[in-house]
Amino acid sequence: MATDAPPPKGGTDTSPAQPTTESFVEVQESAEFGELRRTYRSFAFPLTVAFIAWYLLYVLLSNYAGGFMGTKLLGNINVALVFGLAQFATTFLIAWLYSRHAARKLDPKAEAIKSRMEDDA
């Protein structure tokens, strides 16, 4: 919805100063930012690979080991159902682990970088 009112007069811009492109590039090339990236990657990549392998194991067993996956464990609960539910449990476990990792290791480093950039702007 457009308005015909003119913009306010005077310097009413109260937004904080923004860092320059050069500041962003300088921070990106800094050792501190590199350490932040390494800390993130050292957690995220291995867990991603492990989860994909775990998921592919489930899919491959479902396709090629029907007898094993159909083995009843308790009543009508079979190995395939347990593996399928374990996929959900694994997803939530990884999310919880990442949340703890980010809060303890990533967030403090990122906050330090952000504060310094805001102070320099």
mmCIF file of N, CA and C in Angstrom:
data_model
loop_
_atom_site.group_PDB
_atom_site.id
_atom_site.type_symbol
_atom_site.label_atom_id
_atom_site.label_comp_id
_atom_site.label_asym_id
_atom_site.label_seq_id
_atom_site.Cartn_x
_atom_site.Cartn_y
_atom_site.Cartn_z
ATOM 1 N N MET A 1 0.838 -1.168 0.000
ATOM 2 C CA MET A 1 0.000 0.000 0.000
ATOM 3 C C MET A 1 0.894 1.245 0.000
ATOM 4 N N ALA A 2 0.766 2.053 -1.006
ATOM 5 C CA ALA A 2 1.580 3.264 -1.142
ATOM 6 C C ALA A 2 0.926 4.411 -0.381
ATOM 7 N N THR A 3 1.761 5.344 0.014
ATOM 8 C CA THR A 3 1.244 6.523 0.705
ATOM 9 C C THR A 3 1.749 7.775 -0.004
ATOM 10 N N ASP A 4 0.986 8.831 0.110
ATOM 11 C CA ASP A 4 1.371 10.089 -0.518
ATOM 12 C C ASP A 4 2.119 10.993 0.440
ATOM 13 N N ALA A 5 2.341 10.538 1.656
ATOM 14 C CA ALA A 5 3.018 11.369 2.654
ATOM 15 C C ALA A 5 4.497 11.496 2.292
ATOM 16 N N PRO A 6 5.070 12.680 2.460
ATOM 17 C CA PRO A 6 6.486 12.861 2.176
ATOM 18 C C PRO A 6 7.330 12.187 3.262
ATOM 19 N N PRO A 7 8.585 11.876 2.948
ATOM 20 C CA PRO A 7 9.454 11.276 3.968
ATOM 21 C C PRO A 7 9.711 12.267 5.090
ATOM 22 N N PRO A 8 10.025 11.777 6.279
ATOM 23 C CA PRO A 8 10.273 12.692 7.396
ATOM 24 C C PRO A 8 11.496 13.555 7.127
ATOM 25 N N LYS A 9 11.485 14.751 7.670
ATOM 26 C CA LYS A 9 12.588 15.684 7.475
ATOM 27 C C LYS A 9 13.612 15.517 8.588
ATOM 28 N N GLY A 10 14.839 15.815 8.270
ATOM 29 C CA GLY A 10 15.904 15.756 9.273
ATOM 30 C C GLY A 10 16.573 14.397 9.301
ATOM 31 N N GLY A 11 17.596 14.282 10.107
ATOM 32 C CA GLY A 11 18.370 13.041 10.223
ATOM 33 C C GLY A 11 17.773 12.112 11.274
ATOM 34 N N THR A 12 16.736 11.415 10.930
ATOM 35 C CA THR A 12 16.094 10.511 11.888
ATOM 36 C C THR A 12 16.571 9.074 11.730
ATOM 37 N N ASP A 13 17.613 8.855 10.963
ATOM 38 C CA ASP A 13 18.125 7.502 10.757
ATOM 39 C C ASP A 13 18.879 7.067 12.012
ATOM 40 N N THR A 14 18.287 6.132 12.757
ATOM 41 C CA THR A 14 18.901 5.671 13.998
ATOM 42 C C THR A 14 19.505 4.281 13.860
ATOM 43 N N SER A 15 19.572 3.761 12.636
ATOM 44 C CA SER A 15 20.143 2.429 12.451
ATOM 45 C C SER A 15 21.653 2.485 12.669
ATOM 46 N N PRO A 16 22.230 1.383 13.192
ATOM 47 C CA PRO A 16 23.679 1.391 13.441
ATOM 48 C C PRO A 16 24.462 1.426 12.138
ATOM 49 N N ALA A 17 25.670 1.925 12.225
ATOM 50 C CA ALA A 17 26.538 1.971 11.046
ATOM 51 C C ALA A 17 26.861 0.553 10.597
ATOM 52 N N GLN A 18 26.899 0.366 9.300
ATOM 53 C CA GLN A 18 27.170 -0.953 8.741
ATOM 54 C C GLN A 18 28.641 -1.067 8.355
ATOM 55 N N PRO A 19 29.233 -2.259 8.604
ATOM 56 C CA PRO A 19 30.628 -2.453 8.185
ATOM 57 C C PRO A 19 30.748 -2.386 6.658
ATOM 58 N N THR A 20 31.901 -2.023 6.201
ATOM 59 C CA THR A 20 32.134 -1.922 4.761
ATOM 60 C C THR A 20 32.422 -3.307 4.183
ATOM 61 N N THR A 21 32.389 -3.384 2.874
ATOM 62 C CA THR A 21 32.714 -4.635 2.185
ATOM 63 C C THR A 21 34.137 -5.063 2.517
ATOM 64 N N GLU A 22 35.034 -4.092 2.586
ATOM 65 C CA GLU A 22 36.425 -4.403 2.904
ATOM 66 C C GLU A 22 36.551 -5.029 4.297
ATOM 67 N N SER A 23 35.733 -4.552 5.249
ATOM 68 C CA SER A 23 35.769 -5.129 6.602
ATOM 69 C C SER A 23 35.332 -6.582 6.581
ATOM 70 N N PHE A 24 34.280 -6.869 5.796
ATOM 71 C CA PHE A 24 33.807 -8.252 5.702
ATOM 72 C C PHE A 24 34.884 -9.154 5.093
ATOM 73 N N VAL A 25 35.533 -8.675 4.048
ATOM 74 C CA VAL A 25 36.581 -9.469 3.402
ATOM 75 C C VAL A 25 37.745 -9.669 4.366
ATOM 76 N N GLU A 26 38.103 -8.625 5.102
ATOM 77 C CA GLU A 26 39.201 -8.720 6.068
ATOM 78 C C GLU A 26 38.890 -9.756 7.151
ATOM 79 N N VAL A 27 37.667 -9.737 7.653
ATOM 80 C CA VAL A 27 37.274 -10.713 8.682
ATOM 81 C C VAL A 27 37.246 -12.118 8.093
ATOM 82 N N GLN A 28 36.744 -12.245 6.886
ATOM 83 C CA GLN A 28 36.668 -13.559 6.238
ATOM 84 C C GLN A 28 38.052 -14.172 6.068
ATOM 85 N N GLU A 29 39.047 -13.347 5.839
ATOM 86 C CA GLU A 29 40.411 -13.836 5.635
ATOM 87 C C GLU A 29 41.194 -13.969 6.943
ATOM 88 N N SER A 30 40.597 -13.594 8.061
ATOM 89 C CA SER A 30 41.301 -13.634 9.342
ATOM 90 C C SER A 30 41.435 -15.058 9.870
ATOM 91 N N ALA A 31 42.440 -15.257 10.708
ATOM 92 C CA ALA A 31 42.670 -16.572 11.325
ATOM 93 C C ALA A 31 41.518 -16.937 12.259
ATOM 94 N N GLU A 32 40.957 -15.948 12.924
ATOM 95 C CA GLU A 32 39.856 -16.199 13.861
ATOM 96 C C GLU A 32 38.623 -16.742 13.139
ATOM 97 N N PHE A 33 38.312 -16.177 11.982
ATOM 98 C CA PHE A 33 37.175 -16.659 11.197
ATOM 99 C C PHE A 33 37.478 -18.048 10.635
ATOM 100 N N GLY A 34 38.720 -18.271 10.228
ATOM 101 C CA GLY A 34 39.127 -19.590 9.757
ATOM 102 C C GLY A 34 38.964 -20.642 10.843
ATOM 103 N N GLU A 35 39.294 -20.287 12.079
ATOM 104 C CA GLU A 35 39.121 -21.202 13.211
ATOM 105 C C GLU A 35 37.638 -21.484 13.457
ATOM 106 N N LEU A 36 36.806 -20.463 13.322
ATOM 107 C CA LEU A 36 35.358 -20.658 13.468
ATOM 108 C C LEU A 36 34.842 -21.635 12.413
ATOM 109 N N ARG A 37 35.272 -21.456 11.173
ATOM 110 C CA ARG A 37 34.867 -22.377 10.092
ATOM 111 C C ARG A 37 35.356 -23.795 10.352
ATOM 112 N N ARG A 38 36.609 -23.929 10.796
ATOM 113 C CA ARG A 38 37.165 -25.256 11.089
ATOM 114 C C ARG A 38 36.386 -25.940 12.214
ATOM 115 N N THR A 39 36.046 -25.187 13.232
ATOM 116 C CA THR A 39 35.291 -25.741 14.354
ATOM 117 C C THR A 39 33.930 -26.236 13.887
ATOM 118 N N TYR A 40 33.275 -25.462 13.031
ATOM 119 C CA TYR A 40 31.978 -25.873 12.488
ATOM 120 C C TYR A 40 32.119 -27.121 11.618
ATOM 121 N N ARG A 41 33.062 -27.076 10.703
ATOM 122 C CA ARG A 41 33.226 -28.188 9.756
ATOM 123 C C ARG A 41 33.665 -29.470 10.441
ATOM 124 N N SER A 42 34.498 -29.361 11.467
ATOM 125 C CA SER A 42 34.967 -30.569 12.151
ATOM 126 C C SER A 42 33.833 -31.277 12.876
ATOM 127 N N PHE A 43 32.761 -30.570 13.148
ATOM 128 C CA PHE A 43 31.583 -31.199 13.760
ATOM 129 C C PHE A 43 30.571 -31.616 12.702
ATOM 130 N N ALA A 44 30.252 -30.714 11.794
ATOM 131 C CA ALA A 44 29.148 -30.940 10.857
ATOM 132 C C ALA A 44 29.462 -31.998 9.803
ATOM 133 N N PHE A 45 30.631 -31.967 9.210
ATOM 134 C CA PHE A 45 30.921 -32.903 8.120
ATOM 135 C C PHE A 45 30.955 -34.364 8.576
ATOM 136 N N PRO A 46 31.671 -34.709 9.651
ATOM 137 C CA PRO A 46 31.664 -36.122 10.064
ATOM 138 C C PRO A 46 30.266 -36.623 10.446
ATOM 139 N N LEU A 47 29.499 -35.796 11.133
ATOM 140 C CA LEU A 47 28.147 -36.229 11.500
ATOM 141 C C LEU A 47 27.252 -36.374 10.274
ATOM 142 N N THR A 48 27.421 -35.521 9.304
ATOM 143 C CA THR A 48 26.645 -35.627 8.074
ATOM 144 C C THR A 48 26.975 -36.925 7.341
ATOM 145 N N VAL A 49 28.251 -37.214 7.211
ATOM 146 C CA VAL A 49 28.676 -38.450 6.537
ATOM 147 C C VAL A 49 28.162 -39.669 7.305
ATOM 148 N N ALA A 50 28.280 -39.646 8.629
ATOM 149 C CA ALA A 50 27.814 -40.772 9.443
ATOM 150 C C ALA A 50 26.305 -40.973 9.295
ATOM 151 N N PHE A 51 25.553 -39.873 9.299
ATOM 152 C CA PHE A 51 24.105 -40.016 9.188
ATOM 153 C C PHE A 51 23.706 -40.526 7.805
ATOM 154 N N ILE A 52 24.357 -40.042 6.766
ATOM 155 C CA ILE A 52 24.038 -40.524 5.414
ATOM 156 C C ILE A 52 24.374 -42.011 5.289
ATOM 157 N N ALA A 53 25.502 -42.424 5.852
ATOM 158 C CA ALA A 53 25.858 -43.852 5.824
ATOM 159 C C ALA A 53 24.828 -44.677 6.586
ATOM 160 N N TRP A 54 24.400 -44.185 7.733
ATOM 161 C CA TRP A 54 23.386 -44.865 8.545
ATOM 162 C C TRP A 54 22.067 -44.968 7.771
ATOM 163 N N TYR A 55 21.684 -43.902 7.114
ATOM 164 C CA TYR A 55 20.449 -43.904 6.331
ATOM 165 C C TYR A 55 20.568 -44.868 5.148
ATOM 166 N N LEU A 56 21.686 -44.837 4.442
ATOM 167 C CA LEU A 56 21.869 -45.743 3.303
ATOM 168 C C LEU A 56 21.893 -47.203 3.744
ATOM 169 N N LEU A 57 22.459 -47.470 4.918
ATOM 170 C CA LEU A 57 22.421 -48.830 5.452
ATOM 171 C C LEU A 57 20.971 -49.284 5.627
ATOM 172 N N TYR A 58 20.159 -48.422 6.174
ATOM 173 C CA TYR A 58 18.730 -48.723 6.366
ATOM 174 C C TYR A 58 18.048 -49.001 5.026
ATOM 175 N N VAL A 59 18.299 -48.169 4.039
ATOM 176 C CA VAL A 59 17.682 -48.342 2.718
ATOM 177 C C VAL A 59 18.173 -49.636 2.065
ATOM 178 N N LEU A 60 19.472 -49.870 2.102
ATOM 179 C CA LEU A 60 20.024 -51.075 1.481
ATOM 180 C C LEU A 60 19.524 -52.344 2.170
ATOM 181 N N LEU A 61 19.486 -52.340 3.486
ATOM 182 C CA LEU A 61 18.959 -53.501 4.199
ATOM 183 C C LEU A 61 17.480 -53.719 3.877
ATOM 184 N N SER A 62 16.733 -52.631 3.755
ATOM 185 C CA SER A 62 15.309 -52.756 3.416
ATOM 186 C C SER A 62 15.128 -53.367 2.034
ATOM 187 N N ASN A 63 16.006 -53.026 1.110
ATOM 188 C CA ASN A 63 15.889 -53.532 -0.261
ATOM 189 C C ASN A 63 16.458 -54.932 -0.441
ATOM 190 N N TYR A 64 17.587 -55.212 0.181
ATOM 191 C CA TYR A 64 18.300 -56.439 -0.127
ATOM 192 C C TYR A 64 18.336 -57.464 1.007
ATOM 193 N N ALA A 65 17.885 -57.119 2.185
ATOM 194 C CA ALA A 65 17.897 -58.064 3.303
ATOM 195 C C ALA A 65 16.509 -58.114 3.933
ATOM 196 N N GLY A 66 15.525 -58.408 3.096
ATOM 197 C CA GLY A 66 14.131 -58.429 3.557
ATOM 198 C C GLY A 66 13.900 -59.421 4.675
ATOM 199 N N GLY A 67 14.563 -60.569 4.613
ATOM 200 C CA GLY A 67 14.405 -61.568 5.666
ATOM 201 C C GLY A 67 14.880 -61.045 7.012
ATOM 202 N N PHE A 68 16.048 -60.412 7.020
ATOM 203 C CA PHE A 68 16.582 -59.844 8.261
ATOM 204 C C PHE A 68 15.692 -58.713 8.772
ATOM 205 N N MET A 69 15.299 -57.820 7.884
ATOM 206 C CA MET A 69 14.485 -56.673 8.296
ATOM 207 C C MET A 69 13.098 -57.111 8.757
ATOM 208 N N GLY A 70 12.631 -58.256 8.267
ATOM 209 C CA GLY A 70 11.318 -58.747 8.659
ATOM 210 C C GLY A 70 11.335 -59.576 9.932
ATOM 211 N N THR A 71 12.515 -59.766 10.508
ATOM 212 C CA THR A 71 12.627 -60.554 11.737
ATOM 213 C C THR A 71 11.841 -59.880 12.860
ATOM 214 N N LYS A 72 10.931 -60.653 13.454
ATOM 215 C CA LYS A 72 10.112 -60.094 14.543
ATOM 216 C C LYS A 72 10.916 -60.067 15.828
ATOM 217 N N LEU A 73 10.839 -58.949 16.509
ATOM 218 C CA LEU A 73 11.552 -58.788 17.763
ATOM 219 C C LEU A 73 10.633 -58.941 18.965
ATOM 220 N N LEU A 74 9.467 -58.326 18.886
ATOM 221 C CA LEU A 74 8.522 -58.341 19.995
ATOM 222 C C LEU A 74 7.127 -58.143 19.418
ATOM 223 N N GLY A 75 6.318 -59.148 19.412
ATOM 224 C CA GLY A 75 4.980 -59.039 18.832
ATOM 225 C C GLY A 75 5.081 -58.749 17.348
ATOM 226 N N ASN A 76 4.451 -57.663 16.903
ATOM 227 C CA ASN A 76 4.498 -57.260 15.495
ATOM 228 C C ASN A 76 5.618 -56.267 15.200
ATOM 229 N N ILE A 77 6.473 -56.034 16.154
ATOM 230 C CA ILE A 77 7.593 -55.099 15.963
ATOM 231 C C ILE A 77 8.761 -55.870 15.363
ATOM 232 N N ASN A 78 9.190 -55.432 14.176
ATOM 233 C CA ASN A 78 10.297 -56.112 13.513
ATOM 234 C C ASN A 78 11.523 -55.200 13.422
ATOM 235 N N VAL A 79 12.598 -55.736 12.895
ATOM 236 C CA VAL A 79 13.862 -55.005 12.795
ATOM 237 C C VAL A 79 13.690 -53.739 11.947
ATOM 238 N N ALA A 80 12.926 -53.823 10.857
ATOM 239 C CA ALA A 80 12.730 -52.663 9.974
ATOM 240 C C ALA A 80 12.064 -51.509 10.720
ATOM 241 N N LEU A 81 11.073 -51.820 11.543
ATOM 242 C CA LEU A 81 10.392 -50.766 12.298
ATOM 243 C C LEU A 81 11.347 -50.124 13.304
ATOM 244 N N VAL A 82 12.135 -50.935 13.963
ATOM 245 C CA VAL A 82 13.098 -50.404 14.931
ATOM 246 C C VAL A 82 14.123 -49.520 14.227
ATOM 247 N N PHE A 83 14.644 -49.985 13.076
ATOM 248 C CA PHE A 83 15.592 -49.170 12.319
ATOM 249 C C PHE A 83 14.947 -47.860 11.855
ATOM 250 N N GLY A 84 13.713 -47.921 11.396
ATOM 251 C CA GLY A 84 13.016 -46.720 10.935
ATOM 252 C C GLY A 84 12.827 -45.715 12.054
ATOM 253 N N LEU A 85 12.415 -46.191 13.221
ATOM 254 C CA LEU A 85 12.257 -45.283 14.367
ATOM 255 C C LEU A 85 13.608 -44.753 14.841
ATOM 256 N N ALA A 86 14.638 -45.577 14.711
ATOM 257 C CA ALA A 86 15.986 -45.124 15.089
ATOM 258 C C ALA A 86 16.457 -43.992 14.178
ATOM 259 N N GLN A 87 15.975 -43.947 12.933
ATOM 260 C CA GLN A 87 16.315 -42.834 12.036
ATOM 261 C C GLN A 87 15.816 -41.515 12.629
ATOM 262 N N PHE A 88 14.576 -41.528 13.137
ATOM 263 C CA PHE A 88 14.031 -40.318 13.758
ATOM 264 C C PHE A 88 14.817 -39.957 15.018
ATOM 265 N N ALA A 89 15.088 -40.957 15.839
ATOM 266 C CA ALA A 89 15.836 -40.710 17.078
ATOM 267 C C ALA A 89 17.222 -40.135 16.757
ATOM 268 N N THR A 90 17.871 -40.663 15.732
ATOM 269 C CA THR A 90 19.191 -40.181 15.340
ATOM 270 C C THR A 90 19.123 -38.723 14.882
ATOM 271 N N THR A 91 18.087 -38.391 14.130
ATOM 272 C CA THR A 91 17.921 -37.011 13.664
ATOM 273 C C THR A 91 17.812 -36.047 14.837
ATOM 274 N N PHE A 92 16.985 -36.388 15.812
ATOM 275 C CA PHE A 92 16.824 -35.516 16.977
ATOM 276 C C PHE A 92 18.101 -35.470 17.817
ATOM 277 N N LEU A 93 18.798 -36.584 17.928
ATOM 278 C CA LEU A 93 20.050 -36.617 18.668
ATOM 279 C C LEU A 93 21.093 -35.707 18.018
ATOM 280 N N ILE A 94 21.206 -35.782 16.717
ATOM 281 C CA ILE A 94 22.175 -34.927 16.009
ATOM 282 C C ILE A 94 21.814 -33.451 16.172
ATOM 283 N N ALA A 95 20.520 -33.131 16.081
ATOM 284 C CA ALA A 95 20.095 -31.734 16.265
ATOM 285 C C ALA A 95 20.442 -31.250 17.669
ATOM 286 N N TRP A 96 20.218 -32.083 18.663
ATOM 287 C CA TRP A 96 20.527 -31.719 20.045
ATOM 288 C C TRP A 96 22.030 -31.548 20.237
ATOM 289 N N LEU A 97 22.814 -32.487 19.697
ATOM 290 C CA LEU A 97 24.276 -32.391 19.801
ATOM 291 C C LEU A 97 24.799 -31.132 19.121
ATOM 292 N N TYR A 98 24.239 -30.814 17.941
ATOM 293 C CA TYR A 98 24.688 -29.614 17.241
ATOM 294 C C TYR A 98 24.328 -28.359 18.037
ATOM 295 N N SER A 99 23.156 -28.343 18.618
ATOM 296 C CA SER A 99 22.742 -27.191 19.414
ATOM 297 C C SER A 99 23.708 -26.957 20.576
ATOM 298 N N ARG A 100 24.085 -28.019 21.263
ATOM 299 C CA ARG A 100 25.053 -27.903 22.362
ATOM 300 C C ARG A 100 26.416 -27.451 21.848
ATOM 301 N N HIS A 101 26.845 -28.045 20.731
ATOM 302 C CA HIS A 101 28.146 -27.685 20.157
ATOM 303 C C HIS A 101 28.165 -26.210 19.751
ATOM 304 N N ALA A 102 27.116 -25.770 19.100
ATOM 305 C CA ALA A 102 27.048 -24.379 18.652
ATOM 306 C C ALA A 102 27.054 -23.420 19.841
ATOM 307 N N ALA A 103 26.286 -23.748 20.866
ATOM 308 C CA ALA A 103 26.211 -22.859 22.027
ATOM 309 C C ALA A 103 27.550 -22.779 22.762
ATOM 310 N N ARG A 104 28.283 -23.881 22.818
ATOM 311 C CA ARG A 104 29.530 -23.908 23.575
ATOM 312 C C ARG A 104 30.736 -23.452 22.787
ATOM 313 N N LYS A 105 30.780 -23.771 21.485
ATOM 314 C CA LYS A 105 32.009 -23.513 20.729
ATOM 315 C C LYS A 105 31.859 -22.474 19.616
ATOM 316 N N LEU A 106 30.730 -22.497 18.914
ATOM 317 C CA LEU A 106 30.584 -21.610 17.749
ATOM 318 C C LEU A 106 30.076 -20.219 18.132
ATOM 319 N N ASP A 107 29.023 -20.169 18.931
ATOM 320 C CA ASP A 107 28.399 -18.885 19.248
ATOM 321 C C ASP A 107 29.350 -17.887 19.919
ATOM 322 N N PRO A 108 30.161 -18.312 20.898
ATOM 323 C CA PRO A 108 31.080 -17.322 21.494
ATOM 324 C C PRO A 108 32.073 -16.741 20.482
ATOM 325 N N LYS A 109 32.600 -17.588 19.597
ATOM 326 C CA LYS A 109 33.549 -17.100 18.588
ATOM 327 C C LYS A 109 32.850 -16.166 17.597
ATOM 328 N N ALA A 110 31.658 -16.546 17.168
ATOM 329 C CA ALA A 110 30.912 -15.715 16.218
ATOM 330 C C ALA A 110 30.519 -14.386 16.856
ATOM 331 N N GLU A 111 30.135 -14.416 18.113
ATOM 332 C CA GLU A 111 29.753 -13.186 18.810
ATOM 333 C C GLU A 111 30.938 -12.242 18.954
ATOM 334 N N ALA A 112 32.117 -12.796 19.204
ATOM 335 C CA ALA A 112 33.321 -11.959 19.308
ATOM 336 C C ALA A 112 33.614 -11.277 17.981
ATOM 337 N N ILE A 113 33.511 -12.014 16.894
ATOM 338 C CA ILE A 113 33.748 -11.446 15.560
ATOM 339 C C ILE A 113 32.709 -10.376 15.265
ATOM 340 N N LYS A 114 31.448 -10.674 15.552
ATOM 341 C CA LYS A 114 30.357 -9.725 15.283
ATOM 342 C C LYS A 114 30.549 -8.441 16.091
ATOM 343 N N SER A 115 30.864 -8.577 17.373
ATOM 344 C CA SER A 115 31.063 -7.386 18.224
ATOM 345 C C SER A 115 32.187 -6.512 17.717
ATOM 346 N N ARG A 116 33.286 -7.145 17.329
ATOM 347 C CA ARG A 116 34.423 -6.381 16.820
ATOM 348 C C ARG A 116 34.057 -5.657 15.531
ATOM 349 N N MET A 117 33.302 -6.316 14.655
ATOM 350 C CA MET A 117 32.895 -5.667 13.397
ATOM 351 C C MET A 117 31.967 -4.493 13.678
ATOM 352 N N GLU A 118 31.054 -4.655 14.632
ATOM 353 C CA GLU A 118 30.137 -3.567 14.948
ATOM 354 C C GLU A 118 30.868 -2.395 15.588
ATOM 355 N N ASP A 119 31.868 -2.696 16.414
ATOM 356 C CA ASP A 119 32.645 -1.617 17.057
ATOM 357 C C ASP A 119 33.484 -0.855 16.055
ATOM 358 N N ASP A 120 33.987 -1.566 15.033
ATOM 359 C CA ASP A 120 34.834 -0.925 14.027
ATOM 360 C C ASP A 120 34.030 -0.137 12.992
ATOM 361 N N ALA A 121 32.724 -0.406 12.894
ATOM 362 C CA ALA A 121 31.902 0.250 11.858
ATOM 363 C C ALA A 121 31.682 1.703 12.133
#
